[in-house]
Short mmCIF file of C-alpha atoms in Angstrom, two decimals:
data_model
loop_
_atom_site.label_atom_id
_atom_site.label_comp_id
_atom_site.label_asym_id
_atom_site.label_seq_id
_atom_site.Cartn_x
_atom_site.Cartn_y
_atom_site.Cartn_z
CA ALA A 1 0.00 0.00 0.00
CA GLN A 2 1.05 3.58 -0.59
CA SER A 3 0.72 6.65 1.59
CA VAL A 4 1.46 10.32 1.14
CA THR A 5 2.24 12.85 3.84
CA GLN A 6 2.06 16.57 3.24
CA LEU A 7 3.79 18.01 6.24
CA ASP A 8 2.22 21.47 6.17
CA SER A 9 -1.51 22.00 6.05
CA GLN A 10 -1.16 25.80 5.67
CA VAL A 11 1.66 27.80 4.13
CA PRO A 12 1.38 31.60 4.13
CA VAL A 13 3.99 33.45 2.08
CA PHE A 14 4.43 36.99 0.80
CA GLU A 15 4.16 37.79 -2.87
CA GLU A 16 7.42 37.37 -4.84
CA ALA A 17 8.94 35.22 -2.08
CA PRO A 18 10.06 31.64 -2.76
CA VAL A 19 7.98 28.72 -1.50
CA GLU A 20 8.47 25.01 -0.89
CA LEU A 21 5.58 22.64 -0.25
CA ARG A 22 6.73 19.39 1.25
CA CYS A 23 5.61 15.88 0.31
CA ASN A 24 6.86 12.53 1.54
CA TYR A 25 5.60 9.17 0.43
CA SER A 26 5.90 5.52 1.33
CA SER A 27 5.50 2.56 -0.97
CA SER A 28 6.75 -0.97 -1.29
CA VAL A 29 6.79 -0.73 -5.09
CA SER A 30 7.94 1.79 -7.64
CA VAL A 31 5.60 4.72 -7.92
CA TYR A 32 4.89 7.67 -10.09
CA LEU A 33 4.50 11.05 -8.39
CA PHE A 34 2.23 14.00 -9.08
CA TRP A 35 1.35 17.47 -7.88
CA TYR A 36 -2.13 18.83 -8.48
CA VAL A 37 -3.53 22.30 -7.78
CA GLN A 38 -7.12 23.06 -6.81
CA TYR A 39 -8.59 26.55 -6.95
CA PRO A 40 -11.72 27.21 -4.86
CA ASN A 41 -14.74 25.21 -5.97
CA GLN A 42 -12.93 23.74 -8.94
CA GLY A 43 -11.54 20.37 -9.92
CA LEU A 44 -7.89 19.39 -9.71
CA GLN A 45 -5.41 20.52 -12.35
CA LEU A 46 -2.19 18.63 -12.97
CA LEU A 47 0.86 20.78 -12.20
CA LEU A 48 3.61 18.26 -12.92
CA LYS A 49 4.50 14.60 -12.73
CA TYR A 50 7.53 12.40 -12.25
CA LEU A 51 7.58 9.14 -14.17
CA SER A 52 11.27 8.43 -14.71
CA GLY A 53 14.48 10.08 -15.85
CA SER A 54 15.62 13.44 -14.53
CA THR A 55 14.72 13.91 -10.89
CA LEU A 56 13.99 17.61 -11.41
CA VAL A 57 10.61 18.05 -13.02
CA LYS A 58 9.29 21.33 -14.37
CA GLY A 59 5.56 22.01 -14.54
CA ILE A 60 3.11 24.71 -15.39
CA ASN A 61 2.93 28.17 -13.79
CA GLY A 62 6.67 28.18 -12.97
CA PHE A 63 6.53 25.31 -10.47
CA GLU A 64 9.10 22.55 -10.24
CA ALA A 65 9.59 19.50 -8.04
CA GLU A 66 12.51 17.27 -7.21
CA PHE A 67 12.22 13.54 -6.71
CA ASN A 68 14.52 12.24 -3.98
CA LYS A 69 14.37 8.47 -3.79
CA SER A 70 16.60 8.10 -0.73
CA GLN A 71 14.45 10.52 1.27
CA THR A 72 11.20 9.39 -0.38
CA SER A 73 10.30 13.00 -1.02
CA PHE A 74 8.83 15.03 -3.86
CA HIS A 75 8.83 18.64 -2.71
CA LEU A 76 7.24 21.36 -4.83
CA ARG A 77 9.01 24.69 -5.29
CA LYS A 78 8.54 28.04 -6.93
CA PRO A 79 11.18 30.78 -6.78
CA SER A 80 8.73 33.70 -6.77
CA VAL A 81 5.02 33.33 -6.05
CA HIS A 82 2.12 35.46 -7.23
CA ILE A 83 -1.22 36.24 -5.62
CA SER A 84 -2.81 33.98 -8.24
CA ASP A 85 -0.90 30.99 -6.84
CA THR A 86 -3.18 30.99 -3.81
CA ALA A 87 -4.81 27.56 -3.90
CA GLU A 88 -4.70 24.10 -2.38
CA TYR A 89 -1.94 21.81 -3.55
CA PHE A 90 -2.10 18.02 -3.46
CA CYS A 91 0.72 15.55 -3.76
CA ALA A 92 -0.18 12.09 -5.06
CA VAL A 93 1.42 8.75 -5.81
CA SER A 94 0.29 6.28 -8.42
CA ALA A 95 0.75 2.55 -8.19
CA LEU A 96 -0.92 -0.39 -9.82
CA SER A 97 -3.67 -1.78 -7.61
CA GLY A 98 -6.15 -4.33 -8.79
CA SER A 99 -7.12 -3.71 -12.37
CA ALA A 100 -6.41 0.00 -12.53
CA ARG A 101 -3.61 2.34 -11.66
CA GLN A 102 -4.85 4.37 -8.70
CA LEU A 103 -3.83 7.64 -7.11
CA THR A 104 -3.30 8.06 -3.40
CA PHE A 105 -3.47 11.69 -2.31
CA GLY A 106 -1.99 13.60 0.57
CA SER A 107 -4.26 15.72 2.72
CA GLY A 108 -3.32 18.90 0.87
CA THR A 109 -1.46 22.14 1.59
CA GLN A 110 -3.26 25.46 1.45
CA LEU A 111 -0.88 28.04 -0.03
CA THR A 112 -1.89 31.60 0.71
CA VAL A 113 0.08 34.35 -1.00
CA LEU A 114 -0.08 37.64 0.86
CA PRO A 115 0.34 41.06 -0.76
CA SER B 1 -8.80 16.77 -27.13
CA GLN B 2 -10.44 15.12 -24.18
CA THR B 3 -12.92 16.84 -21.89
CA ILE B 4 -14.75 15.71 -18.79
CA HIS B 5 -18.10 17.05 -17.65
CA GLN B 6 -19.93 16.80 -14.36
CA TRP B 7 -23.42 17.90 -13.45
CA PRO B 8 -24.97 19.38 -11.60
CA ALA B 9 -22.35 21.83 -10.39
CA THR B 10 -24.11 22.33 -7.07
CA LEU B 11 -26.89 20.44 -5.33
CA VAL B 12 -28.78 20.88 -2.07
CA GLN B 13 -30.78 17.85 -0.97
CA PRO B 14 -32.69 16.90 2.18
CA VAL B 15 -31.66 13.93 4.28
CA GLY B 16 -33.29 10.74 3.01
CA SER B 17 -33.68 11.92 -0.58
CA PRO B 18 -32.11 10.09 -3.55
CA LEU B 19 -29.02 11.24 -5.41
CA SER B 20 -27.76 10.97 -8.96
CA LEU B 21 -24.56 12.68 -10.12
CA GLU B 22 -23.40 12.27 -13.67
CA CYS B 23 -19.98 12.34 -15.27
CA THR B 24 -19.20 12.06 -18.98
CA VAL B 25 -15.93 12.04 -20.87
CA GLU B 26 -15.46 13.10 -24.47
CA GLY B 27 -12.64 12.53 -26.91
CA THR B 28 -11.45 9.15 -25.70
CA SER B 29 -12.66 5.58 -25.62
CA ASN B 30 -12.53 2.86 -22.96
CA PRO B 31 -11.23 5.18 -20.24
CA ASN B 32 -10.81 4.23 -16.61
CA LEU B 33 -13.26 6.31 -14.58
CA TYR B 34 -13.11 7.34 -10.93
CA TRP B 35 -15.33 8.96 -8.28
CA TYR B 36 -13.70 10.82 -5.39
CA ARG B 37 -15.17 12.67 -2.44
CA GLN B 38 -13.49 15.63 -0.81
CA ALA B 39 -14.88 16.55 2.59
CA ALA B 40 -14.36 20.07 3.90
CA GLY B 41 -10.70 20.68 4.79
CA ARG B 42 -9.67 17.16 3.90
CA GLY B 43 -7.98 15.35 1.06
CA LEU B 44 -9.52 13.20 -1.61
CA GLN B 45 -11.02 9.82 -0.88
CA LEU B 46 -11.43 7.36 -3.75
CA LEU B 47 -14.98 5.99 -3.71
CA PHE B 48 -15.28 3.92 -6.88
CA TYR B 49 -13.42 3.16 -10.05
CA SER B 50 -14.37 1.42 -13.28
CA VAL B 51 -12.28 -0.12 -16.04
CA GLY B 52 -15.21 -0.85 -18.35
CA ILE B 53 -18.98 -0.87 -18.87
CA GLY B 54 -20.70 -2.50 -15.94
CA GLN B 55 -17.42 -3.02 -14.06
CA ILE B 56 -17.37 -1.17 -10.74
CA SER B 57 -14.90 -1.50 -7.89
CA SER B 58 -15.80 -0.01 -4.53
CA GLU B 59 -13.01 1.29 -2.34
CA VAL B 60 -14.93 2.03 0.85
CA PRO B 61 -18.23 0.74 2.25
CA GLN B 62 -20.79 3.51 2.28
CA ASN B 63 -24.21 4.78 1.45
CA LEU B 64 -23.34 5.35 -2.20
CA SER B 65 -23.23 3.25 -5.37
CA ALA B 66 -21.85 3.76 -8.85
CA SER B 67 -22.81 2.56 -12.31
CA ARG B 68 -21.31 2.75 -15.77
CA PRO B 69 -24.11 2.25 -18.29
CA GLN B 70 -22.05 3.50 -21.24
CA ASP B 71 -18.35 3.58 -22.06
CA ARG B 72 -17.90 7.25 -21.24
CA GLN B 73 -20.60 7.74 -18.62
CA PHE B 74 -20.17 7.25 -14.89
CA ILE B 75 -23.00 7.80 -12.41
CA LEU B 76 -22.86 8.15 -8.63
CA SER B 77 -26.10 7.36 -6.79
CA SER B 78 -27.71 7.00 -3.43
CA LYS B 79 -31.17 5.80 -2.43
CA LYS B 80 -31.24 7.81 0.80
CA LEU B 81 -28.76 10.60 1.52
CA LEU B 82 -27.17 11.08 4.93
CA LEU B 83 -25.82 14.30 6.40
CA SER B 84 -22.33 12.79 6.16
CA ASP B 85 -22.69 12.53 2.37
CA SER B 86 -22.13 16.28 2.07
CA GLY B 87 -18.95 17.17 0.24
CA PHE B 88 -17.31 17.95 -3.07
CA TYR B 89 -17.54 15.06 -5.53
CA LEU B 90 -14.96 14.78 -8.26
CA CYS B 91 -14.98 12.54 -11.29
CA ALA B 92 -11.73 11.69 -13.02
CA TRP B 93 -10.58 9.67 -16.00
CA SER B 94 -7.38 8.08 -17.19
CA GLN B 95 -6.30 6.20 -20.27
CA ALA B 96 -6.65 2.46 -19.83
CA GLY B 97 -3.21 1.45 -18.62
CA GLY B 98 -2.20 5.09 -18.51
CA ILE B 99 -0.51 7.06 -15.79
CA GLY B 100 -2.13 9.99 -14.05
CA GLN B 101 -5.74 11.14 -13.95
CA PHE B 102 -7.65 14.13 -15.25
CA PHE B 103 -10.37 15.67 -13.16
CA GLY B 104 -13.76 17.17 -13.84
CA PRO B 105 -14.99 20.45 -12.34
CA GLY B 106 -16.75 18.75 -9.42
CA THR B 107 -20.19 18.80 -7.82
CA ARG B 108 -20.78 20.51 -4.47
CA LEU B 109 -23.39 18.46 -2.56
CA THR B 110 -24.98 19.80 0.59
CA VAL B 111 -27.30 17.52 2.53
CA LEU B 112 -29.58 19.33 4.98
#
């Protein structure tokens, strides 16, 4: 079974400051890793994903994440945030379970960008 | 390109009433389909998934059921709603054998 831990439920940060949202996972098999963003009352939008290859993954809206196998982490970073980045961010792992590849989500991190 | 639709967008229902939420996917065939619930301030809980017409797997025992009457249609139902059924319901799809899922806009259900 897989699990995902997002260590911070709330992250306030000032506009134009850097931000890191932390994600750790556990799994007994190889996994694929994802970050999704959810704006209020909307569905989830894929930010980026790690499948294989380079451990530094670049996504949309200037976000990037680094896969660290030894630390079982997949932290999300952005060097300079904007007010429009205020949203909830979910880390997820994907592993084959039963007849379909399923996603296991963390509990989410609310990023609030302050002016 | 593929699109996923959910309706209604919002729904307010009394306790004990029935429920039917619909999800449809366009632009792909034989997708895997998923229903998630997101309770206030919490993460996503997988409720059901389907790999084909009439094939439903339930992840948690509950007051809800799912059906897939057509290849690209996924329905979430209940005969009698409970207060605890309130939440944000998200439908998602993935390519059969694919990696990653794509989410619909969600339905906000409030049970009073």
